[in-house]
C-alpha positions as a Markdown table, in Angstrom:
| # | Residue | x | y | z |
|---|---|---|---|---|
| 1 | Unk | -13.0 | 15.0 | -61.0 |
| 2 | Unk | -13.1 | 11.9 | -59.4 |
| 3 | Unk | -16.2 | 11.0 | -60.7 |
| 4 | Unk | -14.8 | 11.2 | -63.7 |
| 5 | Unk | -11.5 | 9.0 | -62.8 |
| 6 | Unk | -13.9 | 6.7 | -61.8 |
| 7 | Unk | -16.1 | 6.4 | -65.2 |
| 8 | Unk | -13.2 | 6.1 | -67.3 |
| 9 | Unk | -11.1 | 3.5 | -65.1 |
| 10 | Unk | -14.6 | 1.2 | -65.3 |
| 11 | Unk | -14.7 | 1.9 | -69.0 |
| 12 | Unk | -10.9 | 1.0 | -69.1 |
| 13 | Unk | -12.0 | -2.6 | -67.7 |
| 14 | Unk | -15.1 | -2.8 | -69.6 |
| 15 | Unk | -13.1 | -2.7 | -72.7 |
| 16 | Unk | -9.7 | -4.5 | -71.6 |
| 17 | Unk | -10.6 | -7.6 | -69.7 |
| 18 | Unk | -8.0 | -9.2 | -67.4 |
| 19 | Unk | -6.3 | -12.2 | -69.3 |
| 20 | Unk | -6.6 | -15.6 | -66.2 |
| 21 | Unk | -4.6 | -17.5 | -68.4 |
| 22 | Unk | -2.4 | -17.9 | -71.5 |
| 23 | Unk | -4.1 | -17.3 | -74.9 |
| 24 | Unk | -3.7 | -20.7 | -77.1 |
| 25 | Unk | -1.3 | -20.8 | -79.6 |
| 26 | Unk | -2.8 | -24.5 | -81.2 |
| 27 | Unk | -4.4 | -22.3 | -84.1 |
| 28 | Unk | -1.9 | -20.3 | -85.2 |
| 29 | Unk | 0.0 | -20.7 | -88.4 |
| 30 | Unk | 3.6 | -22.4 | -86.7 |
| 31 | Unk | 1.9 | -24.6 | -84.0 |
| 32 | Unk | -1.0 | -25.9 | -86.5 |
| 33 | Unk | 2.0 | -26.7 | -88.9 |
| 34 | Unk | 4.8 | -27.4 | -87.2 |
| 35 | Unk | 3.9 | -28.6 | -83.1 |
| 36 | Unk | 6.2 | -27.4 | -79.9 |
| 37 | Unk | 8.9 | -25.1 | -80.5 |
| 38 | Unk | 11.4 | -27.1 | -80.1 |
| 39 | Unk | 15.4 | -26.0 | -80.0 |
| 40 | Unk | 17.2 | -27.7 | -82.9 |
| 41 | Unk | 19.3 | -30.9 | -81.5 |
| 42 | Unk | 22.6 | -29.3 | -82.3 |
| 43 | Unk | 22.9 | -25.9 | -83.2 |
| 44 | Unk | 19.5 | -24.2 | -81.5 |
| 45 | Unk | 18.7 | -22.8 | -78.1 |
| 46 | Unk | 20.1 | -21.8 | -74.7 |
| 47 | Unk | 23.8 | -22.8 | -74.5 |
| 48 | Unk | 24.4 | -25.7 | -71.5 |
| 49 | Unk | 26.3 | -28.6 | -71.6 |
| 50 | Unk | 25.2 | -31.2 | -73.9 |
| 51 | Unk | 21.8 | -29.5 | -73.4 |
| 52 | Unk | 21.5 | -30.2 | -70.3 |
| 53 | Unk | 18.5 | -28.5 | -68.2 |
| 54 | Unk | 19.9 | -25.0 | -67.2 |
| 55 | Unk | 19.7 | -23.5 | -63.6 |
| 56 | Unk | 21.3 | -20.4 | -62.2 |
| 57 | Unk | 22.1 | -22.6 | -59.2 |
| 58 | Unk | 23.7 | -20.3 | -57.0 |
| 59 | Unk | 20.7 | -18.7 | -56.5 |
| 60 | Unk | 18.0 | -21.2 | -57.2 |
| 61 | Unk | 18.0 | -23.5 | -54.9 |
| 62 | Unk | 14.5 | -25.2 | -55.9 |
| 63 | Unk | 15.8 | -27.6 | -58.6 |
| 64 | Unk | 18.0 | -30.6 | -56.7 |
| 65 | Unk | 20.5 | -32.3 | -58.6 |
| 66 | Unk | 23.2 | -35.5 | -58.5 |
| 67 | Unk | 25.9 | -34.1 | -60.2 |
| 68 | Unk | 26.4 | -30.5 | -61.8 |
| 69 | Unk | 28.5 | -29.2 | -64.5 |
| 70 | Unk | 29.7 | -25.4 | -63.4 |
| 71 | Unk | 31.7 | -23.0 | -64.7 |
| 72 | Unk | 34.4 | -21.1 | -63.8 |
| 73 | Unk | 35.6 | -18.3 | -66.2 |
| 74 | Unk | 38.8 | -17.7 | -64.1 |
| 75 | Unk | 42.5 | -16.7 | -65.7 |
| 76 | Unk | 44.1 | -14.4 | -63.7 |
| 77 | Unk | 47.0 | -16.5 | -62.3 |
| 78 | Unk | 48.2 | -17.8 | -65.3 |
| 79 | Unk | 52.0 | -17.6 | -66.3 |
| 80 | Unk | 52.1 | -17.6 | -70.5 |
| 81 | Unk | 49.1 | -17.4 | -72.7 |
| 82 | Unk | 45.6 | -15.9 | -71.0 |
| 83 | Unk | 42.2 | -16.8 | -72.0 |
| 84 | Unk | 40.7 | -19.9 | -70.1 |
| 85 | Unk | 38.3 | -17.3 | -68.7 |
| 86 | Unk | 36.5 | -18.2 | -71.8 |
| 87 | Unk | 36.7 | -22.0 | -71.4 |
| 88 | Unk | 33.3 | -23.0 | -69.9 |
| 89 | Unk | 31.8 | -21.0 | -72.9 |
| 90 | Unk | 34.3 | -22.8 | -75.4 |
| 91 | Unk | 33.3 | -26.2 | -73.8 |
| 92 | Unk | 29.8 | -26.0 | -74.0 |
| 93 | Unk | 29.8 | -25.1 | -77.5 |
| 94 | Unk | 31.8 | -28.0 | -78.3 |
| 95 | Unk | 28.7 | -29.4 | -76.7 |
| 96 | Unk | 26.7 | -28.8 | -79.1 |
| 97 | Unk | 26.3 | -32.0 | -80.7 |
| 98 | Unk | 26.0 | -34.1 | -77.8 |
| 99 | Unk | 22.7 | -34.1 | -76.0 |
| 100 | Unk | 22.4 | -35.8 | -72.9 |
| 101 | Unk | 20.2 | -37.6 | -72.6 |
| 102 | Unk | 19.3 | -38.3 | -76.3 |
| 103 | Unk | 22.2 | -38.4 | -78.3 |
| 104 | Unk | 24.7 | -39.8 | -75.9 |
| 105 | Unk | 25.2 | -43.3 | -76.2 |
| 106 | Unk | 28.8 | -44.4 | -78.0 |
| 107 | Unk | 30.5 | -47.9 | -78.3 |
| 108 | Unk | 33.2 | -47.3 | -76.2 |
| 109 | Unk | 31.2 | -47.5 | -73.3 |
| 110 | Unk | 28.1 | -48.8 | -74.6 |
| 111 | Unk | 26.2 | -46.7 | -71.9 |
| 112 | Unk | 24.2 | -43.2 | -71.4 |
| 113 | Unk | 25.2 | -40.6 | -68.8 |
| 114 | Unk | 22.0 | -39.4 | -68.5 |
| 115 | Unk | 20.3 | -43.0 | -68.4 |
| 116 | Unk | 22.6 | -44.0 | -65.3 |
| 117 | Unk | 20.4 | -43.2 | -62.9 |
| 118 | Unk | 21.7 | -39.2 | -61.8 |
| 119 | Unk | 19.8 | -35.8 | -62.2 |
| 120 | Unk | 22.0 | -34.1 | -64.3 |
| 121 | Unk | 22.3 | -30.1 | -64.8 |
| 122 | Unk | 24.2 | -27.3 | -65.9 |
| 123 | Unk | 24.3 | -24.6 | -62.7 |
| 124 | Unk | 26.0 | -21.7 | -65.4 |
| 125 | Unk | 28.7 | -20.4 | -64.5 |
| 126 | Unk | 30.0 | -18.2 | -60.8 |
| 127 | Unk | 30.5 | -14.8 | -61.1 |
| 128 | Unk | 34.5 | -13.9 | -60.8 |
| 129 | Unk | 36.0 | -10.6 | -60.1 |
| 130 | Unk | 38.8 | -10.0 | -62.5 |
| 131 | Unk | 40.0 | -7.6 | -60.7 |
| 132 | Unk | 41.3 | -9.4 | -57.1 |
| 133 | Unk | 42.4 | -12.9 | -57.1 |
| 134 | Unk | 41.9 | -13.5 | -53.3 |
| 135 | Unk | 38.3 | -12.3 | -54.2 |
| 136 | Unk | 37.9 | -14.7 | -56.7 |
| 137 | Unk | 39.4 | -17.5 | -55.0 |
| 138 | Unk | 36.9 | -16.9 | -52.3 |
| 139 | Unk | 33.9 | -16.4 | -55.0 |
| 140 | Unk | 35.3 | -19.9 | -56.4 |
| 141 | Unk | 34.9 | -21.7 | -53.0 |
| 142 | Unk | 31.8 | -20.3 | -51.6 |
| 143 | Unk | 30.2 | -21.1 | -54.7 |
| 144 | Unk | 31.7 | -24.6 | -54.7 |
| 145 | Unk | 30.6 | -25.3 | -51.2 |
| 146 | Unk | 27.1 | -23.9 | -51.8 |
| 147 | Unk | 26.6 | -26.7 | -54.8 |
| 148 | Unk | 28.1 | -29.3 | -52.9 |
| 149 | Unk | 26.2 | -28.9 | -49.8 |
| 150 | Unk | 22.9 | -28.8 | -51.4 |
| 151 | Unk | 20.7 | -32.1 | -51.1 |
| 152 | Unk | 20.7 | -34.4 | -53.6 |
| 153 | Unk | 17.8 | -35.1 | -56.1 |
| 154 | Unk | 18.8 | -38.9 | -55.3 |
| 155 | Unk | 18.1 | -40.5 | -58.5 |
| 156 | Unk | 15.5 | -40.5 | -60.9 |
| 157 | Unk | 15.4 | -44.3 | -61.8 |
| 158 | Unk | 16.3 | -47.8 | -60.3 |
| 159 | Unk | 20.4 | -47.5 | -61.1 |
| 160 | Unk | 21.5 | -44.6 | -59.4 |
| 161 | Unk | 23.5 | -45.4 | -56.4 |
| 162 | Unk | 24.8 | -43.1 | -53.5 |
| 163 | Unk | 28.0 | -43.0 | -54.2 |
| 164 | Unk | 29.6 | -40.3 | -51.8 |
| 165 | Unk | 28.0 | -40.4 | -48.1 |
| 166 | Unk | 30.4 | -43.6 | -47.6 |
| 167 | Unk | 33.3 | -40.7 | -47.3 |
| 168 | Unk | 31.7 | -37.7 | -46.5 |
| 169 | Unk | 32.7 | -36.6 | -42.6 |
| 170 | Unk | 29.0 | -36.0 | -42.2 |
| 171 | Unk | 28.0 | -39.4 | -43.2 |
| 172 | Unk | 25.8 | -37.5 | -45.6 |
| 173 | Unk | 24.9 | -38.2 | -49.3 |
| 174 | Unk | 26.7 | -34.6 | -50.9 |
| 175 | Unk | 26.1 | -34.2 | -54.9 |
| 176 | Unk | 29.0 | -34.2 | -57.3 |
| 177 | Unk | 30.3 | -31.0 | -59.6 |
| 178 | Unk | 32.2 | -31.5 | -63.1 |
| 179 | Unk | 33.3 | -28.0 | -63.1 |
| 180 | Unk | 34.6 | -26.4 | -66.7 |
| 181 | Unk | 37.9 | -24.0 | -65.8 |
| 182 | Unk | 39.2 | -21.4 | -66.2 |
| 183 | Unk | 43.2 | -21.9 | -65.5 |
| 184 | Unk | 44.2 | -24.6 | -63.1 |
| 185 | Unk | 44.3 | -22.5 | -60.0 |
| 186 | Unk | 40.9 | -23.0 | -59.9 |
| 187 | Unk | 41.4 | -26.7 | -58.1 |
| 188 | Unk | 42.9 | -24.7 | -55.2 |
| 189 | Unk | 39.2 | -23.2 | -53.9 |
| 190 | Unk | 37.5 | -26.6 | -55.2 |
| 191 | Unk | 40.2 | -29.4 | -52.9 |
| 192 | Unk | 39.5 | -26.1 | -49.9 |
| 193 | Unk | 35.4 | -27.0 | -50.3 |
| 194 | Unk | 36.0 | -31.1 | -50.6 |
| 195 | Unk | 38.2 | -31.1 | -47.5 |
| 196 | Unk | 35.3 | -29.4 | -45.8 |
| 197 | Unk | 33.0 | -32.6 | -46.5 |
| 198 | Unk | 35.2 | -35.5 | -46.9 |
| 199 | Unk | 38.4 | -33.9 | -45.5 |
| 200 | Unk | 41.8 | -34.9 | -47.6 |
| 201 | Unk | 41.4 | -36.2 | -51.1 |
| 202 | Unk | 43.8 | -37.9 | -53.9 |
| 203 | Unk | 44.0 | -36.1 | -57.0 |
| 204 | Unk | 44.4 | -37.6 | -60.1 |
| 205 | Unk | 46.0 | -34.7 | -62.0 |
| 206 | Unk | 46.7 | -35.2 | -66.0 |
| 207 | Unk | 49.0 | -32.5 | -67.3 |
| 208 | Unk | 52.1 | -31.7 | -69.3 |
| 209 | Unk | 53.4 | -29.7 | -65.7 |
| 210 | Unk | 53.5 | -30.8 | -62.4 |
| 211 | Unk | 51.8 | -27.5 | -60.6 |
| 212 | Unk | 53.6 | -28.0 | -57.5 |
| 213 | Unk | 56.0 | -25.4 | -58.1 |
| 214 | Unk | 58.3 | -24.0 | -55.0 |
| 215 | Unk | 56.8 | -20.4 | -53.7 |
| 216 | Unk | 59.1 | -19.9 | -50.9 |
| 217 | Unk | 60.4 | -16.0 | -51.4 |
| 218 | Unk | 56.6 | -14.7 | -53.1 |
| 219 | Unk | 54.6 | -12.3 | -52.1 |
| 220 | Unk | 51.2 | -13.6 | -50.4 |
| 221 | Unk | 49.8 | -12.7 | -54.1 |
| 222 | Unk | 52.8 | -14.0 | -55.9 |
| 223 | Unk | 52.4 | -17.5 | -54.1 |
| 224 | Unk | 49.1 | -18.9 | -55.5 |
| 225 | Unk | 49.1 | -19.5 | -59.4 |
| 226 | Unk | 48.4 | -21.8 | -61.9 |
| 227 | Unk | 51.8 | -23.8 | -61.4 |
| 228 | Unk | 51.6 | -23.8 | -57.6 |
| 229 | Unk | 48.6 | -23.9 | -56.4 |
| 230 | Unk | 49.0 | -28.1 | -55.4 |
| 231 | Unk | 51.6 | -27.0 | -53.2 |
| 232 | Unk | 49.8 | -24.3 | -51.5 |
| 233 | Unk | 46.8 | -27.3 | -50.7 |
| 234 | Unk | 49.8 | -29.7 | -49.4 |
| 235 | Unk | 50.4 | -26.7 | -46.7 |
| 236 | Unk | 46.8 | -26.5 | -46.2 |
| 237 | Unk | 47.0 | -30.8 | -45.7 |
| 238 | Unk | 44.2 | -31.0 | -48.0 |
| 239 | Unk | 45.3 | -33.7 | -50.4 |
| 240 | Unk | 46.5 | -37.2 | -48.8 |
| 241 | Unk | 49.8 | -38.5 | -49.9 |
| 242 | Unk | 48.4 | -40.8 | -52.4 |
| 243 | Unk | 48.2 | -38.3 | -55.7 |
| 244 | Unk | 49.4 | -38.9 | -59.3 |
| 245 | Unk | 50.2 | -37.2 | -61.8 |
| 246 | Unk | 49.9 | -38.1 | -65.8 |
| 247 | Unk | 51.0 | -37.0 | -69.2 |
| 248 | Unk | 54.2 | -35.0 | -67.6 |
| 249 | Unk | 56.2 | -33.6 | -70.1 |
| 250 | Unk | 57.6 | -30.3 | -69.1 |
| 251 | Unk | 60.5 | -28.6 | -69.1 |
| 252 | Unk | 61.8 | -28.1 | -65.4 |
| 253 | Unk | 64.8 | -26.3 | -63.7 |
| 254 | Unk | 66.2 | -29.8 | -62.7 |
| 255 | Unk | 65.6 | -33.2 | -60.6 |
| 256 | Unk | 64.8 | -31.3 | -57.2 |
| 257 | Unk | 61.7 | -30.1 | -58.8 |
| 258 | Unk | 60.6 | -34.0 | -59.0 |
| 259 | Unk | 62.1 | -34.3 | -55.6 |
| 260 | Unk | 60.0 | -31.3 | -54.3 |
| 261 | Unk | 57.1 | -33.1 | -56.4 |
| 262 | Unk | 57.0 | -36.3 | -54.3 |
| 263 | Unk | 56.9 | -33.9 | -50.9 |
| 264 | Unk | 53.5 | -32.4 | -52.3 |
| 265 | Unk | 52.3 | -36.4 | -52.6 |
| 266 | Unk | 52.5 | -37.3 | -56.2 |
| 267 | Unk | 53.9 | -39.8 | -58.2 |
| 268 | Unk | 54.8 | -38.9 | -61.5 |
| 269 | Unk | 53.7 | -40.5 | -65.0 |
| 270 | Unk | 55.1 | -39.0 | -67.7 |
| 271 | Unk | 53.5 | -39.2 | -71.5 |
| 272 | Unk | 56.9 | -41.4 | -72.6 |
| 273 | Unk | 55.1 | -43.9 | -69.7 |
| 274 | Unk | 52.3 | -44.5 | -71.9 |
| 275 | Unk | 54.9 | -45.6 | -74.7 |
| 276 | Unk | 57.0 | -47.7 | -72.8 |
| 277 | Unk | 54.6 | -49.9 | -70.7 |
| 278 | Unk | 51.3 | -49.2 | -72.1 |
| 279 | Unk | 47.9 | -47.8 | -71.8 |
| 280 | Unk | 46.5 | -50.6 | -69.8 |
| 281 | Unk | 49.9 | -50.2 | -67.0 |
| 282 | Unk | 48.9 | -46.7 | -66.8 |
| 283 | Unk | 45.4 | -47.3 | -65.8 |
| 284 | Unk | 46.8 | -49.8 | -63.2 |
| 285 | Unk | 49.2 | -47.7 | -61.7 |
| 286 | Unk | 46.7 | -45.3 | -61.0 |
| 287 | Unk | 44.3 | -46.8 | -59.6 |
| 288 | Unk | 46.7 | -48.4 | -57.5 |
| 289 | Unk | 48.1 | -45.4 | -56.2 |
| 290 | Unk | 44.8 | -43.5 | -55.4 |
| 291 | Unk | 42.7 | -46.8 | -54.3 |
| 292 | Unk | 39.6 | -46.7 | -52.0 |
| 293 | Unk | 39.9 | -43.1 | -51.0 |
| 294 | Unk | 37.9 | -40.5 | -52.2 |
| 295 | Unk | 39.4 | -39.0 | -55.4 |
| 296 | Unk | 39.4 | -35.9 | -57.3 |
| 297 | Unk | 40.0 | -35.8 | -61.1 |
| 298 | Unk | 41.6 | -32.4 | -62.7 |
| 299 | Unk | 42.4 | -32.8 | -66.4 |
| 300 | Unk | 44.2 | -30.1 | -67.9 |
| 301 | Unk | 44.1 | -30.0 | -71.7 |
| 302 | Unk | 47.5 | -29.6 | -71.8 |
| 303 | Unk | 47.9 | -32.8 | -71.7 |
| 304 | Unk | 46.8 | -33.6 | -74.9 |
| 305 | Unk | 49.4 | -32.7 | -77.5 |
| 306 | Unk | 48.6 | -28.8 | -79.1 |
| 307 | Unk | 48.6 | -30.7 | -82.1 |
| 308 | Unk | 45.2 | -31.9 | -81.5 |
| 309 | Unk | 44.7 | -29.5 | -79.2 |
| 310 | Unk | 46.2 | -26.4 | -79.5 |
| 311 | Unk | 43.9 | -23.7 | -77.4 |
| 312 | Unk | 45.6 | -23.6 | -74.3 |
| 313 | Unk | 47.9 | -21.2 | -72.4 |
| 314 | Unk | 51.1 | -23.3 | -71.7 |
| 315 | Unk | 51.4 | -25.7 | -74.9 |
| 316 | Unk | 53.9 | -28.6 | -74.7 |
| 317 | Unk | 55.0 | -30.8 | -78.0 |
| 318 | Unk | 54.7 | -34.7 | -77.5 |
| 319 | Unk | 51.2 | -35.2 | -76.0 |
| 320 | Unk | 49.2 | -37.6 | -75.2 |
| 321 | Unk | 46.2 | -38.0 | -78.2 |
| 322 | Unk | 42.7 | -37.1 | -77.5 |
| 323 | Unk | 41.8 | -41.6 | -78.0 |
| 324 | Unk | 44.3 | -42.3 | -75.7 |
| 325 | Unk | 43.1 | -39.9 | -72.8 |
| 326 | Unk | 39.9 | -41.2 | -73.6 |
| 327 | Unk | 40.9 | -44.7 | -73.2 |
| 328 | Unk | 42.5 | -43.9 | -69.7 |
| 329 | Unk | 39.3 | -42.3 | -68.2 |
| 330 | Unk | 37.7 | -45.0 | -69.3 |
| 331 | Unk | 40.3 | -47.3 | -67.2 |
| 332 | Unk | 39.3 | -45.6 | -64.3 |
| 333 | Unk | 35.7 | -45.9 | -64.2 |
| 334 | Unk | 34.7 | -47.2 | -60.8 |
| 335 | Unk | 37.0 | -45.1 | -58.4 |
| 336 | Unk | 35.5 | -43.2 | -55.8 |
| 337 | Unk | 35.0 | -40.0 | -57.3 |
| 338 | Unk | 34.1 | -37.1 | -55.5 |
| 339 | Unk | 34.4 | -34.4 | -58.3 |
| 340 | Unk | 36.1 | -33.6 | -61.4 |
| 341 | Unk | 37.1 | -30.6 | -63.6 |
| 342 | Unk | 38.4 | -29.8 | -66.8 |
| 343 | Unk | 40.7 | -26.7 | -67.2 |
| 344 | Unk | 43.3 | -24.3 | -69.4 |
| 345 | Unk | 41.0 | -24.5 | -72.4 |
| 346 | Unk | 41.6 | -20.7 | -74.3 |
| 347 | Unk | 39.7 | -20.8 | -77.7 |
| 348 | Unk | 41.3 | -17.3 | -78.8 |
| 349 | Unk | 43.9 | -19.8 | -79.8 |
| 350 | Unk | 41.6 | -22.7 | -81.0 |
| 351 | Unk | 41.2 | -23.3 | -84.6 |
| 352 | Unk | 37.8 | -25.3 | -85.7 |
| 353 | Unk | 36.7 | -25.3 | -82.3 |
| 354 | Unk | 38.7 | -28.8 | -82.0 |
| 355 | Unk | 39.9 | -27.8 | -78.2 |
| 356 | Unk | 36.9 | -27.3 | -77.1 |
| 357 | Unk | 35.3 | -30.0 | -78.9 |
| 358 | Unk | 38.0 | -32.7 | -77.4 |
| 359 | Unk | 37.1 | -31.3 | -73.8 |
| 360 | Unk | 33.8 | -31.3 | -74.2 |
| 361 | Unk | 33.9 | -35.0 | -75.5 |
| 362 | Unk | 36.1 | -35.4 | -72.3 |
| 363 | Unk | 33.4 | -34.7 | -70.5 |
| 364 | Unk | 31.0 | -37.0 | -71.5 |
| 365 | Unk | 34.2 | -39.5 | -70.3 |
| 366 | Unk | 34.2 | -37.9 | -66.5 |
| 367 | Unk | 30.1 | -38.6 | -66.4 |
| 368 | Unk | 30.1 | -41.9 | -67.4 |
| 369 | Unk | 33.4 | -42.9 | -65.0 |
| 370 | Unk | 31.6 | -40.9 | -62.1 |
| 371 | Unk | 28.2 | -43.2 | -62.5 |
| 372 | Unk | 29.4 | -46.4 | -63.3 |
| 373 | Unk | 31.4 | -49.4 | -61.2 |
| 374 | Unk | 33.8 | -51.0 | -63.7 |
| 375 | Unk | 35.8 | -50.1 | -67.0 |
| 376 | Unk | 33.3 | -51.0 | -69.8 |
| 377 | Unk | 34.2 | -54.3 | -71.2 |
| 378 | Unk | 36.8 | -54.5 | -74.1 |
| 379 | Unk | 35.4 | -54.9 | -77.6 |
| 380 | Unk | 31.5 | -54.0 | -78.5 |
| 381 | Unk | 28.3 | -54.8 | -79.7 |
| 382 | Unk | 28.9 | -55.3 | -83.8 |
| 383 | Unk | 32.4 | -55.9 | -84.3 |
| 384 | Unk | 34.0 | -58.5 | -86.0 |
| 385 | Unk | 36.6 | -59.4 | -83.8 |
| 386 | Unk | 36.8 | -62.5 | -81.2 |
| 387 | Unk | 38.4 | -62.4 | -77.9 |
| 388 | Unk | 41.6 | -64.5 | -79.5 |
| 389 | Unk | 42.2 | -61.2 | -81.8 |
| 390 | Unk | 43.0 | -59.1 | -78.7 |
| 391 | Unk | 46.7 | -57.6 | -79.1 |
């Protein structure tokens, strides 16, 4: 009998020859015709951010990176409207036509993200229960902390710069993550891993609602939400006293909620501001409040009117528009970022995908303000106007 195994097995060998390497495809009727499969610039392939390289980051450690885009698909504190759990999926879709770093380049800045230097990826997404908040919070921060401990790649051409080991306790370059929310709760678990590696940070926070709501009389599980959670990281001291809020529009119980407000650290702009002293006060304000510290940028959607974009949980009338958000980020290109996120994006009530296309396009805004040292100049290459024609 085993004679017989043995015959047939060398037989088996004889006729099926063990393949060393890949057969060629160059003959065959698509590669002879048509080259590499390529994915189509817009509409084909793995979904990532602008098409950015995809890593499951949390658990492959072997690709090094500058900066990061993450997601994380978390809703379960939110007070109105669910849904932002879908919001890193809605975002990268509104992606789609952007690819970094091919198509990338616009006149308002009149740079590439992906040409400035940084290794940029998208690390998916971290698994959330939806089942336990305190569980996710926790999921949210040790993944957080993994990305941001990780070395950097460093750069991959002559214009990157180190632009974090200057505040990090460590003294230690640490990369950067643009994470994709989720509701705003999310900033809690991300301001708990930055305080870890550069200690207290100030947060530039655009939004139609404060978030620093009072929690005195919750329940541990009552106490951290979407509208609180900035309050809960004052207790935790992990903000300095040099925040700012923009877009504020709100409707609130009364003037102690301001009052309360300024005890968390912030200063308040609200969207009328921008009418009544200007885009270009705005920027100055803020950057005069946050100044040379480290700073962390949270952009809730909110904050543009629903008008323009209307897939988000807690929708106020009498936004700011999607230009003039835009034009702000750009106003703050320079300041010492140490990570950004983008948040409360729900496409179940998106029509056109325009939310997520704004956000996404928002984005591309964070990247270019996170690698580069000034405001891009005003005017651009083409136009017809001299500097006397300013307003």
């Amino acid at each position: 009998m085993l004679t017989a195994l043995l015959f047939a097995s060398l037989a088996f060998a004889h006729q099926s020859p063990l393949h060393t390497s890949s057969p060629s495809t160059a003959d065959e009727p698509w590669t002879s015709k048509y080259g590499p499969q390529t994915e189509h610039g817009y509409f084909g392939g793995i979904l990532s951010y602008a098409h950015l390289p995809y890593v499951k980051c949390l658990e492959d450690a072997s690709k090094p990176y500058d900066i990061a885009i993450f997601g994380m698909p978390f809703d379960t504190t939110t007070t109105y409207r669910p849904g932002a759990r879908f919001g890193p999926y809605a975002i990268r879709s509104g992606s789609r036509r952007q690819s970094i770093p091919g198509y990338a380049w616009d006149l308002s800045w009149e740079v590439n993200p992906g040409k400035l230097g940084a290794e940029l990826i998208d690390c998916g997404d971290v698994p959330v229960t939806a089942m336990d908040n305190a569980k996710a919070i926790d999921q949210m921060e040790a993944a957080y902390t993994t990305l941001i401990s990780r070395p950097v790649m460093g750069g991959i051409n002559a214009l990157y710069k180190d632009r974090t080991s200057a505040f990090a306790l460590d003294g230690k370059e640490h990369p950067r993550v643009v994470t994709l929310g989720g509701d705003h709760t999310i900033v809690l678990p991300i301001l708990r891993s930055l305080y870890k590696v550069y200690g207290p940070v100030s947060v530039i926070h655009f939004d139609s609602h404060m978030d620093t709501g009072a929690v005195e009389g919750r329940t541990d599980q009552e106490r951290i939400t979407h509208g609180t959670y900035f309050t809960i990281a004052a207790e935790e001291h992990l903000m300095t006293n040099t925040s700012i809020h923009g877009g504020i529009r709100s409707k609130m119980m009364g003037e102690r909620q301001v009052t309360h407000d300024e005890s968390v650290g912030f200063q308040v702009i609200s969207a009328e501001d921008l009418d009544d002293y200007g885009v270009n006060a705005v920027i100055e304000a803020i950057r005069k409040r946050v100044g040379s510290s480290p700073v962390y940028l949270s952009l809730d959607i909110d904050v543009i009117d629903p008008g323009l974009a209307p897939a988000t949980g807690t929708p106020e009338a009498g936004g700011w528009t999607t230009r003039e958000m835009k034009r702000i980020l750009r106003g703050l290109a320079g300041l010492n970022f140490v990570g950004a996120d983008i948040v409360e994006v729900a496409p179940a009530y998106d029509h056109a995908d325009i939310t997520g296309i704004a956000a996404a396009d928002l984005v591309h805004d964070f990247l270019v303000a996170m690698l580069t040292d000034t405001p891009p100049r005003v005017g651009h290459i083409g136009s017809p106007w001299a500097d006397l024609d300013l307003l």
